[in-house]
Amino acid sequence: MNLLLRGKLTAFLVVIGLAACIGLDQLVAFKSYYLDNLSGTFSPQALEILSKVIDPYYLQILIYVGINIILASSLNVVNGYMGEFSVGHAAFMAVGAYAGSLVTVGLFKGVGGTFAFPIALLAGGIAAGFFGLLVAIPSFKTRGDYLAIVTLALNMIVKSVIENIPGLGGPQGYSGMARSTNLAWTFFCVVATIWCIRNLIYSRYGRSIIAVREDEIAAELVGVNTRNAKILAFVISSFFAGIAGVLFAHLIQFINPRTFSVLKSTDVLVMLYLGGAGTMGGPVLGAIVYTIALELLRFLGIWRFVVTPLLLILLMILRPTGIVGGHEIGPLIPTREKEPCFPTND
Amino acid sequence: MPMNGYYGFYHDNLTRRGRLMIQQALNALQLGSIYALIALGYSMVYGVLRLINFAHGDIFMVGSYIALYFAVKLNLGAPLTVLATMAAAAFLGVLIERIAYRPLRSAPRVSAVITALGVGIFLETFTLAVVGPQPQAFPELLPKIIYKFDGIRTSSTQLTIILLSFVLMVALDQFVQRTRTGMAMRALSWDLHLVSLMGVDIDRIVSITFALGTSLAAVAGIFVGLAYPVIDPYMGIMVGWKAFIAAVVGGIGSVRGAMAGGYILGAIEILAVANLPSTYRDMIAFAILLFILLVKPSGFFGSPVSKKV
C-alpha cells in the first residue's frame, strides 16, 4: 500500500514539475516574442515589468544545473557504484554532442527541431553508449590507477580526433543547431536519468556492479560475471553522458573540441565528489550546489575559479564522503531497501 | 670527392639524410630531456606514496613563472636563477605535500588522487589570476650562440639543456642508488609500513622525494622557457601529461625508466612532427600511452604488479 502511494506521489510530482517547466519555457518564449515584435504597443513601465518577469539567464542556469545533474549521476555509476576512477567523462559527452548535432543539422536539416530533437537525443546517447562499449572491452584489462590513465588518454584522443576531422568542423567547431534544449526537455532527461540509474542500481545487475566495487575476486567467486557488470556500468554511464552532450550542444548551439577537454571532465568529478559518490542524491546535490555556487561567485571575477579547487581539496581532507556523507536521500531509495549504499574505505 | 656523377649524387643524398637525422636527434634529445626531468618527479612520488601526483605538471609551470620572476624582476644571473628557482619549487612541493597530501595518507586512494587533481587546478587558476592568461616571453638567461656545423644547426641553449639535464639525472640516479636517503626511498617503495618499523622517518623521506621531484620539474620549466621562449599558465597540463606518459612508458616508479621513457617519447614526437601534420602530435603520444597500458602496463623498466587476494 505504502509502495503504491509513494509511486503515485512521485509520478504526480514529476508531472507537476514537467508542467511547471513547460509553463516557464512558454512564458519566456512569449516574453521574448512580445519584446521583439510588439514592444511598440507597450508603455515603458509595462516593458520594464515584462523584462523582469523571468530572466532567460536564470532559465539557462537551471538548464545547466539539469545537464550537470545528468553528467554527475552518470559518472556516479562508474566512479561511485563500480568504484573505478574514470577521468574522461567529457569524451562521451563529446561523442553524444557531435552525434546529436549531426542528426539535427545533417539529417533533419529542413525538419523542425521539435521532431528531430528526441531522435537526436536518442542517437547521441546510443552513439556515446556504443563508443563506451568499444572502449570498455579492452580497457577493463586494467584497473585502478591505470584505468584512470586510460580514460584520461581517451579524453585527449577524442578531442584530438575531432580536431582532425574536417567534416566535424575541426578545431573551429560545429554549429547550426537550433536552440532545441529547453527546461522541459532537460527536466524530462534528468528524471529519466535518475529513474533509470536508480532502478539499475537496485536491480540484480546493480548489485553485481556494487559487488565488483567491494571485492572483485570475491564477487567472481560467488558467480558474478564481473566483466559484464563492468561493461554494463560503463555503457550506461556513457549513454547518459551522451544525452547530456546533446542537450548541451542544443543549448549553446555551438560545439568545439576544446569544450570537451579534461577540464570539463574535472568539473564533473568535482560535482560528483562534492555531493558524495556512491549515492543517488550525492551527484544531484553536488551538481546543484556547484553550478549555482559558480554563478553566485561571479563577482570574484577570475578568482572564482580558484575557489572551486580549494573547495575540493578542503572537502577531501575534512569530509571525503562529500556533502551527503554516504547517506542516501530518503525518497530516492526504493521502499523495500533499508541498507544505505556507499563506498567503503578500503 | 668521387668523380662519378651518380656516385656523387648518392653520396650527397646520404649525408643530407644523415645531417637531417643528427638534427632531429638533437631536437629529440632536447625535448626528451625536458620530458624526462618532469617524468622523474611523477615516478619518484608514485614509487614512494603510490600516488599519481596530478599536480606535478602544474608545478613545472609554476617553476617556469618563478624563474621568470627571479630573472626579470630580481635580475639574478643565470646560475643563481636556476638555484633559486629549484629551491623555491622544492619549498612549494614540500608545502603541497604537507598541507594537501599528508592528511590523506591513510585515507582511501581515490581521495588523494582527487586532491592531487584539485591542487593542479588550483595552481593553474591561481597563476592565471595572478599573471593573466596572455603568454609571456621568457628571457634569454644565457647568451644564445648559434652553431652551424656542416649544415647541422644547434645553439648553446640546446646543448646546455641536453648536457645539464643529463648531469642532473645522473646525479639523481647516484643519489638514489648510493646514499642512505636514497636507500630509504627505494625501501619505501617496497613497503611503507615495514620501513617505518626499521626506524626510517617516513615523513622526512617523503618530503625529500617531493623536494627533489619538484625542483627537477622547475628546472624543466626553465628549459622550456629557454627553448620555446613563451610560457603560459596552462602549459603545464599538456607537458605534464606527456611527461606522465613518459613515466608510464618507462615503468612508473622506476627512476631509470622515467629517464628512458622521456627520451623515447621525445624521439617519437619529433619523428611524428617531422612526418605528419602537427595536429596529430598529441594523438600519437596518447595512442602510445594506451598501447603500452594495454600491452605492458608495467612499462619497460617497471616491476609487474600482481593482484593479491
XYZ file of C-alpha atoms in Angstrom:
655
model
C 0.000 0.000 0.000
C 2.746 2.376 1.061
C 4.679 1.449 -2.067
C 1.699 2.157 -4.306
C 1.045 5.507 -2.653
C 4.663 6.574 -2.953
C 4.794 5.604 -6.601
C 1.681 7.650 -7.325
C 3.038 10.589 -5.371
C 6.338 10.512 -7.285
C 4.553 10.296 -10.631
C 2.344 13.207 -9.579
C 5.344 15.323 -8.586
C 7.121 14.544 -11.856
C 4.075 15.550 -13.890
C 3.703 18.773 -11.886
C 7.412 19.505 -12.386
C 7.222 18.870 -16.102
C 4.148 21.090 -16.383
C 5.916 23.842 -14.453
C 8.931 23.569 -16.750
C 6.785 23.742 -19.887
C 4.999 26.732 -18.393
C 8.282 28.516 -17.678
C 9.532 27.793 -21.188
C 6.342 29.143 -22.734
C 6.445 32.229 -20.530
C 9.975 33.071 -21.604
C 9.195 32.340 -25.230
C 6.092 34.569 -25.148
C 8.013 37.280 -23.384
C 10.851 37.368 -25.878
C 8.289 37.271 -28.728
C 6.460 40.271 -27.310
C 9.660 42.156 -26.626
C 10.913 41.513 -30.133
C 7.783 42.160 -32.163
C 5.243 44.119 -30.175
C 7.394 46.317 -27.947
C 5.874 49.403 -29.578
C 2.446 48.605 -28.206
C 3.627 48.631 -24.567
C 4.189 51.576 -22.324
C 7.774 51.898 -20.987
C 6.661 50.864 -17.492
C 4.969 47.736 -18.794
C 8.054 46.876 -20.796
C 10.217 47.205 -17.741
C 7.961 44.934 -15.716
C 7.778 42.453 -18.569
C 11.556 42.239 -18.934
C 11.828 41.494 -15.232
C 9.235 38.698 -15.187
C 11.555 35.806 -15.850
C 15.086 36.356 -16.925
C 16.204 33.819 -19.596
C 19.526 33.924 -17.764
C 18.017 32.138 -14.748
C 16.373 29.638 -17.045
C 19.720 28.940 -18.643
C 21.316 28.342 -15.238
C 18.508 25.907 -14.414
C 19.178 24.047 -17.660
C 22.885 23.945 -16.847
C 22.018 22.504 -13.439
C 19.993 19.803 -15.185
C 22.761 18.923 -17.641
C 25.276 18.774 -14.813
C 22.968 16.505 -12.791
C 22.850 14.087 -15.724
C 26.640 14.215 -16.133
C 27.416 13.740 -12.448
C 24.810 10.999 -11.971
C 26.066 9.060 -14.971
C 29.684 9.349 -13.845
C 28.485 8.136 -10.462
C 27.635 4.733 -11.954
C 31.298 4.097 -12.761
C 33.079 6.134 -10.081
C 30.669 5.735 -7.222
C 28.948 2.378 -7.615
C 31.584 0.474 -9.567
C 34.437 2.027 -7.595
C 36.690 2.776 -10.559
C 38.138 6.167 -11.253
C 37.139 7.370 -14.709
C 38.568 10.793 -15.566
C 37.402 11.091 -19.170
C 33.680 11.667 -18.940
C 33.817 14.650 -21.297
C 34.870 12.297 -24.109
C 31.478 10.551 -24.042
C 29.742 13.877 -23.757
C 31.632 14.991 -26.864
C 30.613 11.886 -28.814
C 26.981 12.451 -27.848
C 27.097 16.150 -28.644
C 28.605 15.630 -32.091
C 26.356 12.667 -32.927
C 23.241 14.568 -31.850
C 24.253 17.665 -33.765
C 24.960 15.601 -36.857
C 21.422 14.228 -36.636
C 19.691 17.595 -36.257
C 21.904 19.560 -38.643
C 22.922 16.926 -41.168
C 19.998 14.513 -41.246
C 16.962 16.661 -40.442
C 18.027 19.981 -41.851
C 14.640 21.139 -43.070
C 12.557 19.473 -40.376
C 11.581 21.388 -37.265
C 13.521 20.983 -34.058
C 10.601 19.510 -32.128
C 10.595 16.448 -34.342
C 14.326 15.921 -34.766
C 15.393 16.671 -31.206
C 14.141 13.492 -29.479
C 15.755 11.424 -32.222
C 18.967 13.408 -31.754
C 18.854 12.794 -28.005
C 18.479 9.076 -28.514
C 21.102 8.989 -31.277
C 23.602 10.901 -29.137
C 23.043 8.557 -26.232
C 23.350 5.441 -28.354
C 26.478 6.716 -30.118
C 28.129 7.526 -26.788
C 26.998 4.207 -25.317
C 28.380 2.288 -28.276
C 31.617 4.219 -28.020
C 31.696 3.361 -24.310
C 31.297 -0.315 -25.207
C 34.194 -0.127 -27.692
C 36.350 1.495 -25.037
C 35.270 -0.728 -22.162
C 36.138 -4.069 -23.748
C 39.915 -3.512 -23.973
C 40.174 -1.029 -21.077
C 38.921 -3.343 -18.389
C 42.029 -5.427 -18.705
C 43.464 -2.766 -16.414
C 42.194 -1.461 -13.099
C 42.799 1.291 -10.598
C 45.288 3.988 -11.499
C 45.838 2.563 -14.943
C 42.148 2.687 -15.817
C 42.145 6.321 -14.740
C 45.007 6.980 -17.130
C 43.304 5.080 -19.955
C 40.121 7.142 -19.640
C 42.132 10.315 -19.471
C 44.129 9.434 -22.560
C 40.841 8.602 -24.233
C 39.525 12.067 -23.474
C 42.576 13.679 -25.048
C 42.432 11.359 -28.064
C 38.737 12.059 -28.705
C 39.407 15.793 -28.572
C 42.388 15.358 -30.881
C 40.484 13.147 -33.353
C 37.583 15.604 -33.594
C 40.064 18.379 -34.218
C 41.427 16.389 -37.145
C 38.080 15.615 -38.841
C 37.203 18.420 -41.266
C 33.603 17.155 -41.591
C 33.020 17.987 -37.931
C 34.441 21.460 -38.293
C 37.865 20.549 -36.933
C 39.224 22.945 -34.325
C 36.768 25.648 -35.455
C 33.853 23.705 -34.008
C 30.433 22.726 -35.291
C 27.377 24.944 -35.373
C 23.980 25.288 -36.990
C 21.920 23.548 -34.315
C 18.569 25.044 -33.370
C 18.130 26.016 -29.746
C 16.003 22.959 -29.051
C 17.059 22.428 -25.450
C 14.550 23.950 -23.102
C 13.719 23.450 -19.457
C 11.055 20.839 -20.154
C 13.354 18.584 -22.175
C 16.107 18.981 -19.603
C 13.735 18.146 -16.772
C 12.485 15.121 -18.651
C 16.027 13.867 -19.266
C 17.072 14.461 -15.656
C 14.114 12.488 -14.346
C 14.686 9.722 -16.874
C 18.377 9.511 -15.961
C 17.791 9.358 -12.221
C 14.944 6.882 -12.651
C 16.989 4.577 -14.890
C 20.118 4.691 -12.760
C 18.203 4.148 -9.531
C 16.374 1.175 -10.953
C 19.615 -0.201 -12.345
C 21.460 0.150 -9.062
C 18.737 -1.539 -7.023
C 18.383 -4.355 -9.545
C 20.294 -7.602 -9.801
C 22.717 -6.002 -12.297
C 23.287 -3.062 -9.985
C 24.138 -5.365 -7.148
C 26.761 -7.100 -9.245
C 28.214 -3.689 -10.110
C 28.435 -2.870 -6.397
C 29.891 -6.304 -5.714
C 32.707 -5.512 -8.160
C 33.444 -2.380 -6.150
C 33.507 -4.144 -2.821
C 35.719 -7.022 -3.889
C 36.132 -8.119 -7.475
C 37.629 -11.523 -6.702
C 35.012 -12.347 -4.080
C 32.288 -11.262 -6.493
C 33.668 -13.562 -9.151
C 33.802 -16.422 -6.670
C 30.101 -16.115 -5.863
C 29.242 -16.245 -9.532
C 29.015 -12.609 -10.610
C 30.083 -12.091 -14.199
C 32.346 -9.185 -13.256
C 33.396 -8.421 -16.810
C 29.821 -7.989 -17.988
C 28.896 -5.991 -14.903
C 31.765 -3.582 -15.519
C 30.968 -3.191 -19.199
C 27.274 -2.632 -18.429
C 28.106 0.094 -15.907
C 30.437 1.784 -18.354
C 27.960 1.679 -21.247
C 25.079 3.033 -19.145
C 27.316 5.765 -17.819
C 28.449 6.831 -21.290
C 24.895 6.629 -22.684
C 23.655 9.300 -20.280
C 26.808 11.367 -20.754
C 25.963 11.367 -24.464
C 22.441 12.607 -23.751
C 23.891 15.397 -21.632
C 26.145 16.223 -24.567
C 23.176 16.530 -26.965
C 21.357 18.799 -24.505
C 24.483 20.896 -24.109
C 25.066 21.191 -27.869
C 21.482 22.322 -28.496
C 21.640 24.809 -25.659
C 24.689 26.813 -26.699
C 24.225 25.915 -30.395
C 27.943 25.693 -30.943
C 30.338 22.928 -30.007
C 34.064 22.955 -30.130
C 36.570 20.184 -29.328
C 38.150 22.374 -26.656
C 34.849 22.452 -24.741
C 35.228 18.735 -24.049
C 38.731 18.891 -22.649
C 39.934 17.283 -19.443
C 38.868 20.430 -17.585
C 35.244 19.583 -18.358
C 35.792 16.072 -17.012
C 37.356 17.524 -13.882
C 34.311 19.758 -13.402
C 32.090 16.688 -13.409
C 34.416 14.927 -10.971
C 34.267 17.925 -8.636
C 30.466 17.905 -8.732
C 30.300 14.179 -8.064
C 32.701 14.140 -5.133
C 31.381 17.430 -3.769
C 27.962 15.859 -3.388
C 29.207 12.423 -2.467
C 29.868 9.476 -4.768
C 28.049 6.181 -4.396
C 24.657 7.646 -3.528
C 21.824 8.727 -5.804
C 21.395 12.050 -4.022
C 25.074 12.985 -3.907
C 25.694 13.875 -7.557
C 22.319 15.633 -7.803
C 23.108 17.800 -4.810
C 26.711 18.297 -5.922
C 25.665 19.449 -9.406
C 23.113 21.893 -7.987
C 25.489 23.361 -5.390
C 28.465 23.576 -7.744
C 26.616 25.153 -10.678
C 24.807 27.710 -8.563
C 27.885 28.488 -6.462
C 29.905 29.240 -9.599
C 27.206 31.683 -10.706
C 26.962 33.318 -7.278
C 30.727 33.750 -7.126
C 30.758 35.670 -10.403
C 31.600 38.880 -8.544
C 35.033 37.436 -7.700
C 35.967 37.680 -11.366
C 38.827 35.408 -12.365
C 39.394 34.404 -8.736
C 36.193 32.389 -8.628
C 37.967 29.606 -10.485
C 40.483 29.455 -7.645
C 37.700 28.800 -5.151
C 36.479 25.509 -6.632
C 39.761 23.563 -6.475
C 40.359 24.879 -2.960
C 36.872 23.715 -2.024
C 37.617 20.300 -3.454
C 40.899 19.950 -1.535
C 39.314 21.058 1.737
C 36.400 18.713 1.165
C 38.682 15.739 0.570
C 40.661 16.476 3.745
C 37.760 17.356 6.033
C 34.838 15.347 4.647
C 35.917 12.848 1.989
C 32.427 11.402 1.673
C 31.032 14.651 0.263
C 28.060 16.719 1.360
C 25.635 13.841 1.792
C 28.307 11.855 3.591
C 27.293 8.427 2.341
C 23.652 8.794 3.344
C 21.003 8.338 0.718
C 18.334 10.989 0.401
C 15.108 9.299 1.552
C 12.771 9.460 -1.448
C 15.485 8.135 -3.758
C 15.608 4.762 -2.017
C 13.018 2.227 -3.044
C 10.810 1.447 -0.068
C 11.993 -2.142 0.060
C 15.560 -1.000 0.626
C 16.777 -0.184 4.078
C 20.528 -0.562 3.684
C 22.423 2.561 2.652
C 24.740 2.105 -0.259
C 28.055 3.979 -0.261
C 31.728 3.253 -0.891
C 33.614 1.682 1.960
C 37.037 2.965 2.936
C 39.466 0.435 1.621
C 85.021 13.801 -53.777
C 84.102 11.000 -56.171
C 84.309 11.895 -59.846
C 81.359 9.790 -60.942
C 78.227 11.891 -61.146
C 75.854 9.195 -59.996
C 78.040 8.247 -57.083
C 78.368 11.878 -56.088
C 74.626 12.318 -56.065
C 74.235 9.234 -53.953
C 76.927 10.368 -51.556
C 75.418 13.818 -51.226
C 71.976 12.379 -50.602
C 73.269 10.150 -47.866
C 74.933 12.966 -45.978
C 71.862 15.135 -46.313
C 69.816 12.406 -44.790
C 72.492 11.912 -42.161
C 72.503 15.609 -41.318
C 68.745 15.613 -41.009
C 68.920 12.639 -38.694
C 71.503 14.280 -36.437
C 69.455 17.476 -36.425
C 66.313 15.581 -35.447
C 68.252 13.607 -32.853
C 69.384 16.856 -31.227
C 65.817 18.160 -31.176
C 64.589 14.847 -29.795
C 67.247 14.895 -27.076
C 66.212 18.413 -26.083
C 62.508 17.566 -25.890
C 63.247 14.189 -24.328
C 65.372 15.637 -21.532
C 62.569 18.041 -20.614
C 60.053 15.173 -20.507
C 62.493 13.014 -18.563
C 63.105 15.679 -15.920
C 59.381 16.028 -15.264
C 58.732 12.293 -15.533
C 61.233 11.684 -12.726
C 59.010 13.614 -10.314
C 55.936 11.568 -11.233
C 57.838 8.340 -10.939
C 59.553 9.079 -7.631
C 56.362 10.218 -5.919
C 54.488 7.212 -7.254
C 57.266 4.916 -6.084
C 57.158 6.263 -2.547
C 53.487 7.061 -1.954
C 51.687 5.091 -4.730
C 50.076 8.422 -5.622
C 49.788 9.823 -9.123
C 50.648 13.423 -8.406
C 48.403 15.073 -10.977
C 49.646 18.489 -9.810
C 53.193 17.804 -10.964
C 52.756 19.279 -14.453
C 51.472 22.475 -12.901
C 54.412 22.652 -10.520
C 56.558 22.626 -13.648
C 54.563 25.587 -14.978
C 54.808 27.458 -11.658
C 58.566 26.803 -11.677
C 58.759 28.489 -15.041
C 56.977 31.570 -13.709
C 59.148 31.652 -10.576
C 62.228 31.640 -12.803
C 60.723 34.441 -14.873
C 60.244 36.462 -11.694
C 63.772 35.827 -10.444
C 65.359 36.566 -13.806
C 63.382 39.672 -14.771
C 62.252 41.321 -11.535
C 65.201 40.456 -9.294
C 67.669 40.318 -12.169
C 69.638 37.391 -10.773
C 72.221 35.819 -13.054
C 71.607 32.534 -14.819
C 73.187 30.156 -12.230
C 71.550 31.951 -9.314
C 68.166 31.981 -11.076
C 68.334 28.222 -11.597
C 69.332 27.532 -7.993
C 66.797 29.949 -6.500
C 64.032 28.512 -8.686
C 64.922 24.972 -7.672
C 64.852 25.973 -4.011
C 61.530 27.805 -4.344
C 59.931 24.925 -6.238
C 61.228 22.417 -3.703
C 59.664 24.519 -0.954
C 56.373 24.602 -2.876
C 56.454 20.841 -3.357
C 57.102 20.151 0.330
C 54.370 22.637 1.274
C 51.825 20.957 -1.015
C 52.699 17.552 0.378
C 52.444 18.799 3.954
C 49.109 20.611 3.515
C 47.231 18.561 0.936
C 48.633 15.029 0.746
C 49.858 14.182 4.247
C 46.420 14.357 5.931
C 45.179 11.852 3.335
C 47.943 9.301 3.593
C 45.727 6.752 5.329
C 42.532 7.830 3.513
C 41.137 5.911 0.505
C 43.397 6.211 -2.518
C 40.742 7.962 -4.582
C 40.616 10.893 -2.114
C 44.327 11.518 -2.568
C 44.026 11.368 -6.361
C 41.126 13.840 -6.352
C 43.087 16.127 -4.053
C 46.030 15.978 -6.445
C 43.716 16.956 -9.304
C 42.397 19.796 -7.136
C 45.901 21.031 -6.318
C 46.744 21.012 -10.032
C 43.678 23.066 -10.969
C 44.366 25.378 -8.047
C 47.908 26.073 -9.254
C 46.617 26.739 -12.794
C 43.805 29.072 -11.807
C 45.887 30.820 -9.168
C 48.677 31.522 -11.656
C 46.080 32.591 -14.192
C 44.543 35.031 -11.709
C 47.936 36.453 -10.718
C 49.735 36.774 -14.061
C 46.813 36.829 -16.513
C 46.020 34.489 -19.389
C 48.281 36.007 -22.047
C 51.508 34.108 -22.769
C 54.678 35.809 -21.571
C 58.085 35.920 -23.190
C 60.822 34.163 -21.297
C 64.177 35.994 -21.146
C 67.350 34.526 -22.562
C 69.286 33.652 -19.454
C 72.380 32.685 -21.406
C 73.841 34.477 -24.397
C 72.421 32.471 -27.279
C 75.096 31.406 -29.730
C 74.033 29.564 -32.866
C 76.460 26.913 -34.000
C 76.378 25.735 -37.600
C 78.367 22.616 -38.150
C 78.312 21.187 -41.643
C 74.678 22.123 -42.113
C 73.624 20.978 -38.653
C 72.220 23.839 -36.658
C 72.328 23.911 -32.901
C 72.565 26.541 -30.206
C 74.255 27.000 -26.864
C 70.810 26.813 -25.251
C 70.064 23.442 -26.795
C 73.417 21.987 -25.797
C 73.087 23.383 -22.254
C 69.651 21.818 -21.892
C 70.835 18.417 -23.083
C 74.039 18.369 -21.026
C 72.655 19.899 -17.831
C 69.646 17.530 -17.840
C 71.969 14.602 -18.281
C 74.186 15.750 -15.392
C 71.161 16.293 -13.138
C 69.711 12.879 -13.964
C 72.989 11.072 -13.354
C 73.318 12.934 -10.051
C 69.808 11.914 -9.044
C 70.385 8.332 -10.041
C 73.568 8.220 -7.964
C 71.733 9.846 -5.063
C 69.016 7.204 -5.161
C 71.451 4.321 -5.614
C 74.324 5.329 -3.306
C 73.150 7.407 -0.332
C 71.332 6.288 2.803
C 68.399 8.595 1.990
C 68.227 7.113 -1.472
C 68.226 3.647 0.022
C 65.370 4.663 2.316
C 63.434 5.954 -0.712
C 63.888 2.674 -2.523
C 62.905 0.762 0.582
C 59.775 2.884 0.966
C 58.616 1.862 -2.479
C 58.757 -1.775 -1.332
C 56.741 -1.457 1.841
C 55.815 1.740 3.595
C 54.792 0.179 6.890
C 57.702 -2.199 7.202
C 60.210 0.578 6.573
C 58.816 2.678 9.394
C 59.478 -0.246 11.728
C 63.145 -0.087 10.695
C 63.435 3.392 12.182
C 63.171 5.369 8.955
C 61.460 8.752 9.320
C 58.864 8.367 6.582
C 57.714 11.990 6.656
C 61.271 13.193 6.105
C 61.870 10.826 3.185
C 58.562 11.755 1.541
C 59.405 15.448 1.910
C 62.817 14.897 0.339
C 61.204 12.976 -2.526
C 58.776 15.803 -3.206
C 61.551 18.400 -2.950
C 63.729 16.528 -5.451
C 60.878 15.896 -7.882
C 59.559 19.441 -7.879
C 62.989 21.052 -8.178
C 63.722 18.917 -11.235
C 60.331 19.904 -12.689
C 61.227 23.557 -12.091
C 64.489 23.083 -13.996
C 62.415 21.622 -16.824
C 60.230 24.736 -16.572
C 63.285 26.937 -17.083
C 64.400 24.781 -20.011
C 61.019 25.050 -21.711
C 61.171 28.802 -21.216
C 64.602 28.883 -22.829
C 63.868 26.539 -25.705
C 60.359 27.666 -26.699
C 60.573 31.160 -25.274
C 56.903 31.684 -24.371
C 55.184 30.461 -21.199
C 51.511 30.491 -20.195
C 49.503 29.266 -17.174
C 48.044 26.258 -18.989
C 51.253 24.875 -20.452
C 51.674 22.518 -17.507
C 48.686 20.402 -18.499
C 49.878 19.061 -21.807
C 53.593 18.881 -20.994
C 52.728 17.332 -17.646
C 50.636 14.633 -19.284
C 53.322 13.913 -21.859
C 55.844 13.547 -19.057
C 53.418 11.265 -17.285
C 53.195 9.126 -20.422
C 56.996 9.023 -20.411
C 56.936 7.789 -16.819
C 54.400 5.074 -17.701
C 56.311 4.026 -20.808
C 59.455 3.613 -18.733
C 57.619 1.894 -15.909
C 56.189 4.156 -13.243
C 58.126 4.018 -10.001
C 61.440 3.408 -11.713
C 63.932 6.289 -11.867
C 65.926 4.987 -14.810
C 62.693 4.025 -16.557
C 61.430 7.600 -16.331
C 64.613 8.888 -17.951
C 64.451 6.316 -20.743
C 60.719 6.965 -21.219
C 61.344 10.703 -21.562
C 63.885 10.214 -24.334
C 61.711 7.613 -26.095
C 58.681 9.900 -26.074
C 60.776 12.878 -27.212
C 62.107 10.872 -30.152
C 58.657 9.597 -31.148
C 57.154 13.081 -31.006
C 59.904 14.630 -33.101
C 59.505 11.837 -35.653
C 55.728 12.337 -35.688
C 56.034 16.089 -36.145
C 58.563 15.636 -38.928
C 56.375 13.216 -40.879
C 52.738 14.050 -40.037
C 50.588 17.160 -39.657
C 51.359 18.794 -36.314
C 47.809 18.302 -35.041
C 48.494 14.554 -34.844
C 51.253 15.082 -32.291
C 49.182 14.762 -29.105
C 47.101 11.973 -30.572
C 50.192 9.870 -31.209
C 51.535 10.449 -27.705
C 48.280 9.295 -26.147
C 47.899 6.403 -28.540
C 51.318 5.195 -27.365
C 50.133 5.509 -23.785
C 47.031 3.434 -24.482
C 49.061 0.829 -26.332
C 51.641 0.487 -23.551
C 48.944 0.337 -20.878
C 47.017 -2.375 -22.649
C 50.000 -4.454 -23.716
C 52.576 -3.960 -20.979
C 51.148 -1.878 -18.119
C 54.309 -2.171 -16.053
C 56.309 -0.299 -18.716
C 59.763 -1.202 -19.981
C 61.574 -0.986 -16.648
C 58.845 -1.363 -14.026
C 58.176 -4.419 -11.929
C 54.879 -6.158 -12.729
C 52.157 -5.739 -10.115
C 50.231 -8.839 -9.218
C 46.707 -8.713 -7.884
C 46.584 -10.079 -4.356
C 43.609 -11.803 -2.851
